[in-house]
Amino acid sequence: MRLKKNISVDALQVILALVLLALGLFFGLMAAHSYTKPGFWKEALGFVKLRPLHVTSVVLWIILAAQSFVNIALQNITGKKIPGLLGGNRLLLAIAAIIAIFYSYFSAKFGGREYMEFPPVFAWFLTLVWLFQLASMLYLVKHLSTKPVYIWMWFTGSIFLLITFAENYAWLLPFVRKTTITDMTLQWKSAGSMVGAWNQMIYGLATYLMTKLNNESKPAESKAAYAMYFLGLANLMFNWGHHVYTLPVAHWVRYLSYAVSMTEWIIFLRIVKNWNKGVKPRQDIRRLLSYRFIMAADVWVLCNLFLALCMSIPAINLFTHGTHITVAHSMGTTIGINTMILLGVCCHYLEEKNLLAPSKLLNVGWWGIQISLAIFWISLLTSGVVRGMWQMQHAQAPFANMMLSLHTVYRVFAYSGSLLMVSFLLVLIPLMIKWSKNVIQIEILGKKNV
Amino acid sequence: MEVELKPLLRYPSGKPAKRSAYYKLGILSVLFAAYLLYSTHIMFENRGYADEQFSAGKMVWQKYNCQSCHQLYGLGGYLGPDVTHVYKKGGPVYIKAVVQTGNITMPAFKLNNQELDDLVYFLKKMNESGNADPRKFSIKADGCISPP
């Protein structure tokens, strides 16, 4: 029996993803201060650079973390390792993409669209990252049972991420770019579906985590689980039209997305029903940070899903569209749901190896995140309601007057954002240190990895 | 005489797929086919066809990342106002002046004359493309909305 030292590419990618989250929080905080201090560094840095820096950092955190955690799960399930050629190249391409994108933002070399403001040529790096990811997953698929729903979710999520990412660049085609409405419709179609695609991966991870924590595979193999999966998939494909209700699109596009969006009430009512059942968790898992993050995500799902369902009703959307209620929804879901689930999985992999135990610092960080996120979310909703009322007024006051009236709300937004960042760092820094212990893995040759 | 029916589908490991796998793949295939049809229709619908200068103006909008602060049809960043109808409200001279001088929140952008003309043309076409003013929509009994 021989021992072999391996560098875990996925552990390195997890650390990179955690660093991106920390950077995203920092840039977000700086961007928030553009609201409280008008003209804040507007020539040197400014909102025009800070917003894409913040958004891209956070999107890359979600994508890279989801990739790594799915890979670790698949390798654990199958007992096989992803070949170094696939994993190593994927990571190097991701690093190259990040350096190129950040350079372009800091030097104000834009050219892309919302959420991907970097020059389109850098999109090739990200496309190759996803192709390597798909290749890694397909390499492992022959060893997989397709019973658990999370396997289906990971694969469909990865495939749709690639499809929607490519669709996001349809504007490169001259016949699309020359249109006013079709171009915008396609842009928001792909952006909406892309979010649905990475949600498939993340909710798959949440399902996987719950089966591991409860030591029960049945919830991931039941008919109800598959019904929810197909419902989510149908929404990914057809409900994006709620982004473009106010565009001059065809009536039937509005009605189709309205109808499909309303099917998510089924998910909402199911969550409420499960809560009412009052199933108590085992004592041994209640203190685990992974469990606490997943439970927090459950609460945020309820709040944000209710908000999203209301916003998906066109009559209400008319009021909320173009306001910070949309931002409350996007931040509430990105932080409250996606980040909470990913951090839950992140903690679980450490807890499995006894590298993470509950501590006072982590407890303070966890509570700080929940409380500051709640204040942050409510401040965004408040500013959204005021702006919504302003934009529906028959005789509108000047835009600057409306923004000035929200000065106190924006200060609450910025300061709660500062507290959010500090609370996250209390959790992220220990996680980064502990994951660094995972980078070098000892493999016992001749035995399967578990 | 009993005849053994060979399964149509096998898992990648070679094991024959169960009936439930057929149902799942069937639903997936139907959804995906509908999605492809829908996406193709949207892409080739050609709503609001403009011209080359409009396209050039759009590239200027992207080059200077105007969407980080401004919205078109309520879609974009929220630090600044929606500019879908700024051409109608302010006109080309106003647009050029604001872009070049900025204000307390907005930086001054250094665009050349061609870029300014293209951007103004882009905003002119966006103004003509439809209505982005939520006050002018009507609300139907079923909760849907209708543009003017």
XYZ file of C-alpha atoms in Angstrom:
598
model
C 0.000 0.000 0.000
C 1.397 3.373 -1.007
C 0.423 6.916 -0.097
C 0.208 9.603 -2.746
C -0.151 13.357 -2.248
C -2.688 15.024 -4.565
C -3.521 18.663 -4.938
C -7.292 18.970 -4.800
C -8.302 21.297 -7.617
C -11.816 21.566 -6.226
C -10.537 22.666 -2.799
C -8.432 25.361 -4.501
C -11.483 26.451 -6.480
C -13.566 26.622 -3.282
C -10.987 28.965 -1.727
C -11.010 31.073 -4.906
C -14.818 31.197 -4.785
C -14.782 32.284 -1.113
C -12.284 35.043 -1.970
C -14.607 36.190 -4.768
C -17.500 36.335 -2.318
C -15.433 38.500 0.047
C -14.471 40.781 -2.870
C -18.090 40.931 -4.035
C -19.145 42.059 -0.571
C -16.416 44.726 -0.512
C -17.274 46.108 -3.959
C -20.979 45.992 -3.079
C -20.329 48.046 0.019
C -18.389 50.630 -1.985
C -21.207 50.738 -4.567
C -23.797 51.224 -1.791
C -21.911 54.314 -0.636
C -22.489 55.849 -4.080
C -26.080 56.259 -2.885
C -25.176 57.986 0.365
C -22.291 60.081 -0.969
C -23.234 61.245 -4.478
C -20.175 61.457 -6.666
C -18.276 59.023 -4.421
C -14.998 58.461 -6.345
C -17.064 58.891 -9.521
C -14.093 59.704 -11.804
C -11.546 57.198 -10.418
C -13.718 54.233 -9.548
C -17.412 55.180 -9.431
C -20.608 53.185 -9.667
C -19.980 52.535 -13.357
C -17.055 50.267 -12.348
C -18.175 49.179 -8.869
C -21.500 47.688 -9.971
C -19.973 45.286 -12.530
C -17.127 44.458 -10.114
C -19.670 43.577 -7.439
C -22.074 41.651 -9.686
C -19.421 39.661 -11.555
C -17.622 38.732 -8.308
C -20.837 37.442 -6.791
C -21.945 35.580 -9.932
C -18.520 33.924 -10.215
C -18.648 32.974 -6.495
C -21.960 31.196 -7.109
C -20.866 29.476 -10.306
C -17.397 28.368 -9.173
C -18.574 27.248 -5.723
C -21.481 25.283 -7.207
C -19.112 23.603 -9.691
C -16.645 22.595 -6.963
C -19.263 21.288 -4.552
C -21.034 19.292 -7.273
C -17.679 17.791 -8.336
C -16.802 16.840 -4.765
C -20.241 15.265 -4.300
C -20.012 13.320 -7.576
C -16.514 12.087 -6.737
C -17.686 11.030 -3.269
C -20.712 9.209 -4.725
C -18.826 7.393 -7.469
C -15.491 6.836 -5.720
C -13.769 8.118 -8.879
C -11.567 11.186 -9.297
C -11.866 13.750 -12.056
C -8.690 13.553 -14.193
C -6.152 16.267 -13.437
C -6.219 17.416 -17.065
C -9.926 18.323 -16.846
C -9.892 19.798 -13.344
C -6.579 21.626 -13.570
C -7.342 23.249 -16.917
C -10.769 24.303 -15.701
C -9.253 26.089 -12.702
C -6.506 27.774 -14.757
C -9.077 29.030 -17.253
C -11.253 30.354 -14.417
C -8.263 32.245 -12.942
C -7.381 33.638 -16.380
C -11.001 34.765 -16.850
C -11.087 36.492 -13.457
C -7.821 38.369 -14.070
C -8.941 39.471 -17.546
C -12.413 40.533 -16.378
C -11.171 42.489 -13.358
C -8.517 44.211 -15.465
C -11.150 45.267 -17.990
C -13.416 46.668 -15.258
C -10.688 48.610 -13.440
C -9.506 50.120 -16.729
C -13.120 50.884 -17.815
C -12.885 48.672 -20.901
C -16.479 47.497 -21.113
C -18.450 46.353 -24.156
C -20.718 43.668 -22.727
C -24.202 43.640 -21.282
C -25.759 43.560 -17.830
C -24.014 41.117 -15.435
C -21.351 40.451 -18.119
C -20.091 43.957 -18.817
C -16.608 42.733 -19.819
C -15.497 42.627 -23.491
C -17.222 39.643 -25.162
C -13.935 37.946 -26.097
C -13.396 37.025 -22.399
C -16.636 35.037 -22.486
C -14.647 32.327 -24.302
C -12.716 31.669 -21.075
C -15.946 31.118 -19.152
C -17.395 28.963 -21.948
C -14.324 26.718 -21.825
C -14.584 26.517 -18.018
C -18.137 25.195 -18.427
C -17.164 22.775 -21.173
C -14.457 21.319 -18.925
C -17.018 21.115 -16.108
C -19.494 19.228 -18.318
C -16.719 16.928 -19.515
C -15.800 16.153 -15.884
C -19.409 15.365 -15.023
C -19.872 13.194 -18.124
C -16.640 11.344 -17.257
C -18.242 10.333 -13.956
C -21.753 9.663 -15.277
C -21.146 6.036 -16.244
C -20.681 5.262 -12.571
C -23.798 7.101 -11.460
C -27.190 5.897 -10.394
C -29.811 8.261 -11.790
C -32.259 7.624 -8.945
C -31.631 10.737 -6.849
C -33.175 13.898 -8.256
C -30.092 15.962 -7.503
C -28.118 14.117 -10.233
C -30.719 15.261 -12.790
C -30.678 18.799 -11.373
C -26.887 19.086 -11.611
C -26.788 17.884 -15.192
C -29.706 19.968 -16.474
C -28.371 22.995 -14.568
C -24.939 22.657 -16.185
C -26.340 22.152 -19.681
C -28.746 25.075 -19.407
C -26.037 27.322 -18.007
C -24.065 26.744 -21.175
C -27.120 27.249 -23.410
C -28.256 30.466 -21.692
C -24.707 31.825 -21.516
C -24.422 31.404 -25.283
C -27.892 32.955 -25.760
C -26.753 35.928 -23.702
C -24.373 36.731 -26.560
C -27.020 36.595 -29.281
C -26.561 40.364 -29.615
C -23.278 39.663 -31.396
C -25.400 38.566 -34.361
C -26.053 41.698 -36.472
C -29.699 40.836 -37.187
C -30.390 40.679 -33.429
C -28.333 43.761 -32.518
C -30.224 45.929 -35.009
C -33.567 45.353 -33.269
C -34.886 47.437 -30.381
C -37.271 44.967 -28.733
C -36.151 41.468 -29.815
C -32.610 42.167 -28.601
C -33.778 43.307 -25.151
C -36.243 40.423 -24.910
C -33.515 37.877 -25.680
C -31.137 39.518 -23.203
C -33.581 39.266 -20.319
C -34.748 35.833 -21.431
C -31.216 34.470 -21.196
C -30.429 36.317 -17.949
C -33.575 34.984 -16.289
C -33.041 31.412 -17.473
C -29.359 31.518 -16.504
C -30.354 32.251 -12.916
C -32.760 29.303 -13.113
C -29.918 27.101 -14.389
C -27.555 27.838 -11.524
C -30.500 27.501 -9.123
C -30.943 23.933 -10.411
C -27.359 23.179 -9.360
C -27.712 24.884 -5.999
C -31.082 23.376 -5.053
C -29.658 20.023 -6.125
C -26.832 20.615 -3.652
C -29.375 21.535 -0.954
C -31.280 18.285 -1.594
C -28.016 16.299 -1.502
C -27.024 17.972 1.758
C -30.370 17.226 3.422
C -30.119 13.541 2.467
C -26.617 13.418 3.986
C -27.599 15.242 7.181
C -30.717 13.132 7.716
C -29.051 9.940 6.483
C -32.040 9.282 4.284
C -32.055 9.031 0.488
C -35.817 8.679 0.009
C -36.646 12.434 -0.147
C -34.347 12.720 -3.172
C -35.950 9.761 -4.963
C -39.653 10.380 -4.324
C -42.270 11.350 -6.927
C -42.756 14.674 -5.115
C -39.054 15.486 -5.515
C -39.258 14.856 -9.251
C -42.483 16.812 -9.551
C -40.744 19.818 -7.962
C -37.736 19.313 -10.249
C -39.852 19.400 -13.413
C -41.821 22.366 -12.077
C -38.558 24.250 -11.492
C -37.300 23.276 -14.936
C -40.501 24.474 -16.626
C -40.161 27.788 -14.813
C -36.512 28.067 -15.906
C -37.608 27.657 -19.523
C -40.840 29.634 -19.692
C -41.317 32.143 -16.850
C -38.574 34.646 -17.869
C -41.192 36.877 -19.488
C -41.917 38.485 -16.108
C -38.744 40.531 -16.695
C -40.221 42.071 -19.843
C -43.916 42.636 -19.030
C -43.530 46.365 -19.832
C -41.679 45.799 -23.115
C -43.833 45.821 -26.268
C -43.691 42.021 -26.537
C -46.509 39.847 -27.877
C -49.471 39.483 -25.498
C -49.169 35.710 -25.434
C -45.541 35.967 -24.163
C -46.871 37.976 -21.196
C -49.666 35.493 -20.533
C -47.412 32.439 -20.856
C -44.856 33.735 -18.341
C -47.674 34.942 -16.021
C -49.279 31.495 -16.038
C -45.998 29.587 -15.606
C -44.774 31.942 -12.846
C -47.985 31.376 -10.877
C -47.286 27.610 -10.736
C -44.579 28.437 -8.190
C -47.367 28.998 -5.642
C -47.284 25.178 -5.470
C -43.697 25.362 -4.180
C -44.603 28.133 -1.732
C -47.589 26.241 -0.313
C -45.532 23.052 -0.083
C -42.903 24.835 2.025
C -45.612 26.260 4.317
C -47.195 22.786 4.618
C -43.826 21.193 5.521
C -43.249 23.864 8.163
C -46.665 23.253 9.642
C -45.857 19.545 9.935
C -43.227 20.624 12.495
C -40.688 17.886 11.821
C -37.964 18.302 14.433
C -34.374 17.664 13.385
C -32.094 15.256 15.269
C -30.317 16.811 18.232
C -26.866 16.055 16.831
C -27.385 18.027 13.611
C -29.150 21.066 15.066
C -25.910 22.707 16.229
C -24.094 22.104 12.955
C -23.360 25.256 10.964
C -24.295 23.474 7.734
C -27.767 22.718 9.077
C -28.210 26.276 10.367
C -27.329 27.741 6.972
C -29.784 25.440 5.214
C -32.541 26.322 7.672
C -31.797 30.042 7.184
C -32.032 29.506 3.417
C -35.456 27.910 3.977
C -36.726 31.061 5.695
C -35.292 33.299 2.981
C -36.844 31.091 0.300
C -40.255 31.713 1.855
C -39.770 35.498 2.056
C -38.238 35.914 -1.397
C -40.551 33.450 -3.101
C -43.566 35.359 -1.773
C -42.052 38.616 -3.029
C -41.215 37.055 -6.414
C -44.722 35.637 -6.797
C -46.247 39.051 -6.113
C -43.833 40.707 -8.560
C -44.724 38.128 -11.215
C -48.326 39.362 -11.276
C -48.221 41.938 -14.110
C -50.491 44.429 -12.318
C -48.114 44.488 -9.330
C -45.041 44.311 -11.577
C -46.098 47.595 -13.153
C -45.498 49.205 -9.768
C -42.323 47.322 -8.767
C -40.533 47.228 -12.134
C -37.591 49.609 -12.315
C -37.440 50.049 -8.538
C -35.309 48.713 -5.722
C -37.930 46.060 -5.037
C -36.279 44.215 -7.929
C -32.912 44.687 -6.194
C -34.393 43.422 -2.902
C -35.513 40.307 -4.764
C -32.181 39.727 -6.526
C -30.055 40.396 -3.422
C -32.463 38.519 -1.169
C -32.201 35.426 -3.349
C -28.487 35.666 -4.150
C -27.479 36.197 -0.524
C -30.371 34.695 1.414
C -30.842 31.570 -0.652
C -27.926 30.801 -2.971
C -25.104 31.938 -0.683
C -26.675 30.361 2.408
C -27.043 26.979 0.659
C -23.508 27.115 -0.753
C -22.084 28.020 2.653
C -24.118 25.185 4.175
C -22.545 22.718 1.753
C -19.145 24.344 2.306
C -19.448 23.779 6.062
C -20.760 20.239 5.616
C -17.685 19.032 3.731
C -15.507 20.362 6.562
C -17.761 18.917 9.272
C -17.537 15.487 7.591
C -13.771 15.557 8.106
C -14.068 17.007 11.644
C -12.361 20.194 10.470
C -15.189 22.495 11.588
C -16.923 22.637 14.956
C -19.483 25.167 16.219
C -17.788 28.159 17.875
C -18.748 31.518 19.356
C -17.179 33.434 16.441
C -19.121 31.448 13.847
C -22.296 31.816 15.895
C -21.882 35.616 16.060
C -21.130 35.680 12.326
C -24.210 33.605 11.483
C -26.552 35.787 13.557
C -24.923 38.956 12.211
C -25.595 37.791 8.652
C -29.273 37.051 9.322
C -30.042 40.278 11.202
C -28.120 42.603 8.886
C -29.544 40.897 5.790
C -33.078 41.412 7.128
C -32.454 45.159 7.684
C -30.703 45.406 4.284
C -33.628 43.705 2.543
C -36.270 45.826 4.242
C -34.393 49.049 3.393
C -34.338 48.041 -0.281
C -38.045 47.227 -0.205
C -38.762 50.610 1.412
C -36.804 52.557 -1.201
C -38.500 50.466 -3.897
C -41.974 51.305 -2.597
C -41.164 55.055 -2.517
C -39.744 54.955 -6.055
C -42.705 52.890 -7.256
C -45.122 55.479 -5.863
C -43.087 58.266 -7.483
C -43.099 56.656 -10.919
C -46.884 56.193 -10.783
C -47.571 59.818 -9.806
C -49.415 61.806 -12.416
C -47.249 64.903 -11.808
C -43.792 63.552 -11.021
C -41.325 65.466 -8.899
C -37.799 65.604 -10.386
C -35.833 62.348 -10.081
C -33.161 63.987 -7.911
C -35.802 65.150 -5.403
C -37.132 61.622 -5.085
C -33.604 60.248 -4.542
C -32.925 62.945 -1.920
C -36.074 61.977 -0.008
C -34.638 58.472 0.317
C -31.317 59.608 1.807
C -32.020 58.136 5.276
C -33.159 54.826 3.790
C -29.988 54.657 1.668
C -27.880 55.231 4.776
C -29.615 52.328 6.519
C -28.977 50.282 3.344
C -25.267 51.182 3.298
C -24.665 50.663 7.035
C -26.559 47.367 7.171
C -24.498 46.351 4.144
C -21.332 47.157 6.105
C -22.532 44.989 9.000
C -23.411 42.242 6.517
C -19.911 42.291 5.101
C -18.264 42.139 8.545
C -20.555 39.271 9.632
C -19.772 37.339 6.473
C -16.042 37.813 7.006
C -16.348 36.339 10.512
C -17.526 33.141 8.812
C -15.582 33.290 5.530
C -12.075 33.733 6.962
C -12.214 30.614 9.185
C -13.729 28.662 6.268
C -10.908 29.733 3.933
C -8.301 28.700 6.511
C -9.934 25.318 7.071
C -10.376 24.639 3.343
C -6.682 25.302 2.827
C -6.116 22.142 4.913
C -8.094 20.260 2.235
C -5.889 21.344 -0.625
C -3.338 18.585 -0.144
C -5.114 15.249 -0.046
C -3.544 11.961 0.878
C -4.682 9.131 -1.351
C -4.207 5.525 -0.342
C -3.387 3.867 -3.637
C -5.312 0.707 -4.302
C -8.370 1.897 -2.310
C -11.451 3.837 -3.520
C -11.768 7.441 -2.328
C -14.744 8.014 -0.043
C -43.808 -19.340 -25.890
C -42.675 -16.312 -23.846
C -40.764 -13.603 -25.653
C -38.407 -11.443 -23.650
C -38.717 -7.785 -24.627
C -35.328 -6.071 -24.714
C -35.294 -2.713 -22.982
C -35.026 0.300 -25.263
C -32.907 2.300 -22.835
C -29.936 1.358 -20.760
C -28.131 3.308 -18.068
C -24.553 4.293 -18.919
C -23.376 1.350 -16.766
C -25.263 -1.031 -19.053
C -28.131 -1.844 -16.641
C -31.559 -1.684 -18.306
C -33.499 1.488 -17.475
C -36.674 1.194 -15.434
C -40.036 2.510 -16.610
C -39.696 5.640 -14.458
C -36.516 6.592 -16.336
C -38.508 6.482 -19.605
C -41.140 8.823 -18.135
C -38.499 11.255 -16.875
C -36.642 11.335 -20.175
C -39.942 11.707 -22.007
C -40.987 14.739 -19.946
C -37.504 16.227 -20.327
C -37.598 15.776 -24.097
C -41.039 17.377 -24.450
C -40.014 20.359 -22.286
C -36.762 20.811 -24.153
C -38.439 20.641 -27.571
C -40.988 23.268 -26.493
C -38.170 25.426 -25.127
C -36.208 25.231 -28.389
C -39.279 26.160 -30.431
C -40.067 29.088 -28.119
C -36.485 30.360 -28.095
C -36.199 30.166 -31.879
C -39.455 32.089 -32.295
C -38.270 34.858 -29.953
C -34.884 35.142 -31.669
C -36.290 35.447 -35.184
C -39.344 37.552 -34.300
C -37.519 40.725 -35.400
C -39.456 43.155 -33.209
C -38.453 46.788 -33.641
C -35.982 46.420 -36.499
C -33.784 49.496 -36.808
C -30.533 50.056 -38.754
C -26.739 50.168 -38.666
C -26.488 53.479 -36.836
C -28.809 52.176 -34.132
C -26.506 49.184 -33.733
C -23.481 51.520 -33.493
C -25.260 53.602 -30.862
C -26.009 50.464 -28.855
C -22.298 49.622 -28.901
C -21.527 53.094 -27.526
C -24.107 52.507 -24.754
C -22.301 49.255 -23.899
C -18.793 50.662 -24.294
C -19.393 53.311 -21.637
C -21.523 50.951 -19.512
C -24.465 53.337 -19.318
C -26.633 50.424 -18.140
C -24.795 50.349 -14.798
C -26.756 53.430 -13.652
C -29.582 53.890 -16.181
C -32.470 51.795 -17.340
C -34.194 51.132 -20.640
C -37.769 49.955 -20.107
C -36.980 49.774 -16.393
C -34.122 47.313 -16.931
C -30.645 48.305 -15.786
C -29.035 50.001 -12.768
C -31.068 52.225 -10.483
C -28.684 55.001 -9.460
C -29.890 57.169 -12.332
C -33.261 57.595 -14.072
C -34.845 55.552 -16.852
C -33.747 57.039 -20.177
C -36.063 55.214 -22.617
C -37.868 58.473 -23.443
C -35.051 60.947 -22.671
C -34.886 61.871 -26.387
C -38.527 63.043 -26.288
C -38.155 64.792 -22.910
C -34.799 66.536 -23.446
C -33.786 66.272 -27.081
C -30.351 65.658 -28.667
C -28.701 68.812 -27.323
C -29.686 67.994 -23.748
C -28.416 64.401 -24.062
C -25.060 65.525 -25.458
C -24.680 68.189 -22.762
C -25.391 65.825 -19.859
C -23.156 63.068 -21.219
C -20.238 65.461 -21.744
C -20.497 67.479 -18.515
C -22.048 65.007 -16.075
C -23.549 66.156 -12.786
C -23.024 65.607 -9.051
C -23.551 61.839 -9.380
C -22.753 61.189 -13.028
C -19.166 61.430 -14.324
C -18.372 63.396 -17.495
C -17.828 61.020 -20.424
C -15.368 61.801 -23.181
C -17.166 60.669 -26.325
C -16.094 61.770 -29.793
C -18.624 63.424 -32.137
C -19.482 60.222 -33.990
C -20.097 58.358 -30.727
C -22.320 61.180 -29.460
C -24.376 61.164 -32.682
C -24.723 57.369 -32.583
C -25.763 57.386 -28.924
C -28.364 60.102 -29.547
C -29.714 58.135 -32.530
C -29.882 54.987 -30.370
C -31.908 56.837 -27.737
C -34.141 58.342 -30.456
C -34.969 54.856 -31.734
C -35.535 53.529 -28.204
C -37.997 56.378 -27.627
C -39.880 55.370 -30.792
C -39.852 51.638 -29.971
C -42.766 51.717 -27.534
C -43.973 53.025 -24.188
C -41.969 52.579 -20.987
C -44.127 54.885 -18.837
C -45.984 52.639 -16.365
C -48.673 55.299 -15.878
C -49.926 54.749 -19.419
C -50.538 50.995 -19.077
C -54.002 49.665 -18.357
C -54.648 46.862 -15.882
C -56.986 44.037 -16.872
C -59.340 42.087 -14.602
C -57.130 38.985 -14.853
C -54.147 40.875 -13.429
C -52.388 41.266 -16.752
C -51.434 44.632 -18.251
C -51.881 46.208 -21.633
C -49.669 48.905 -23.189
C -51.328 52.053 -24.610
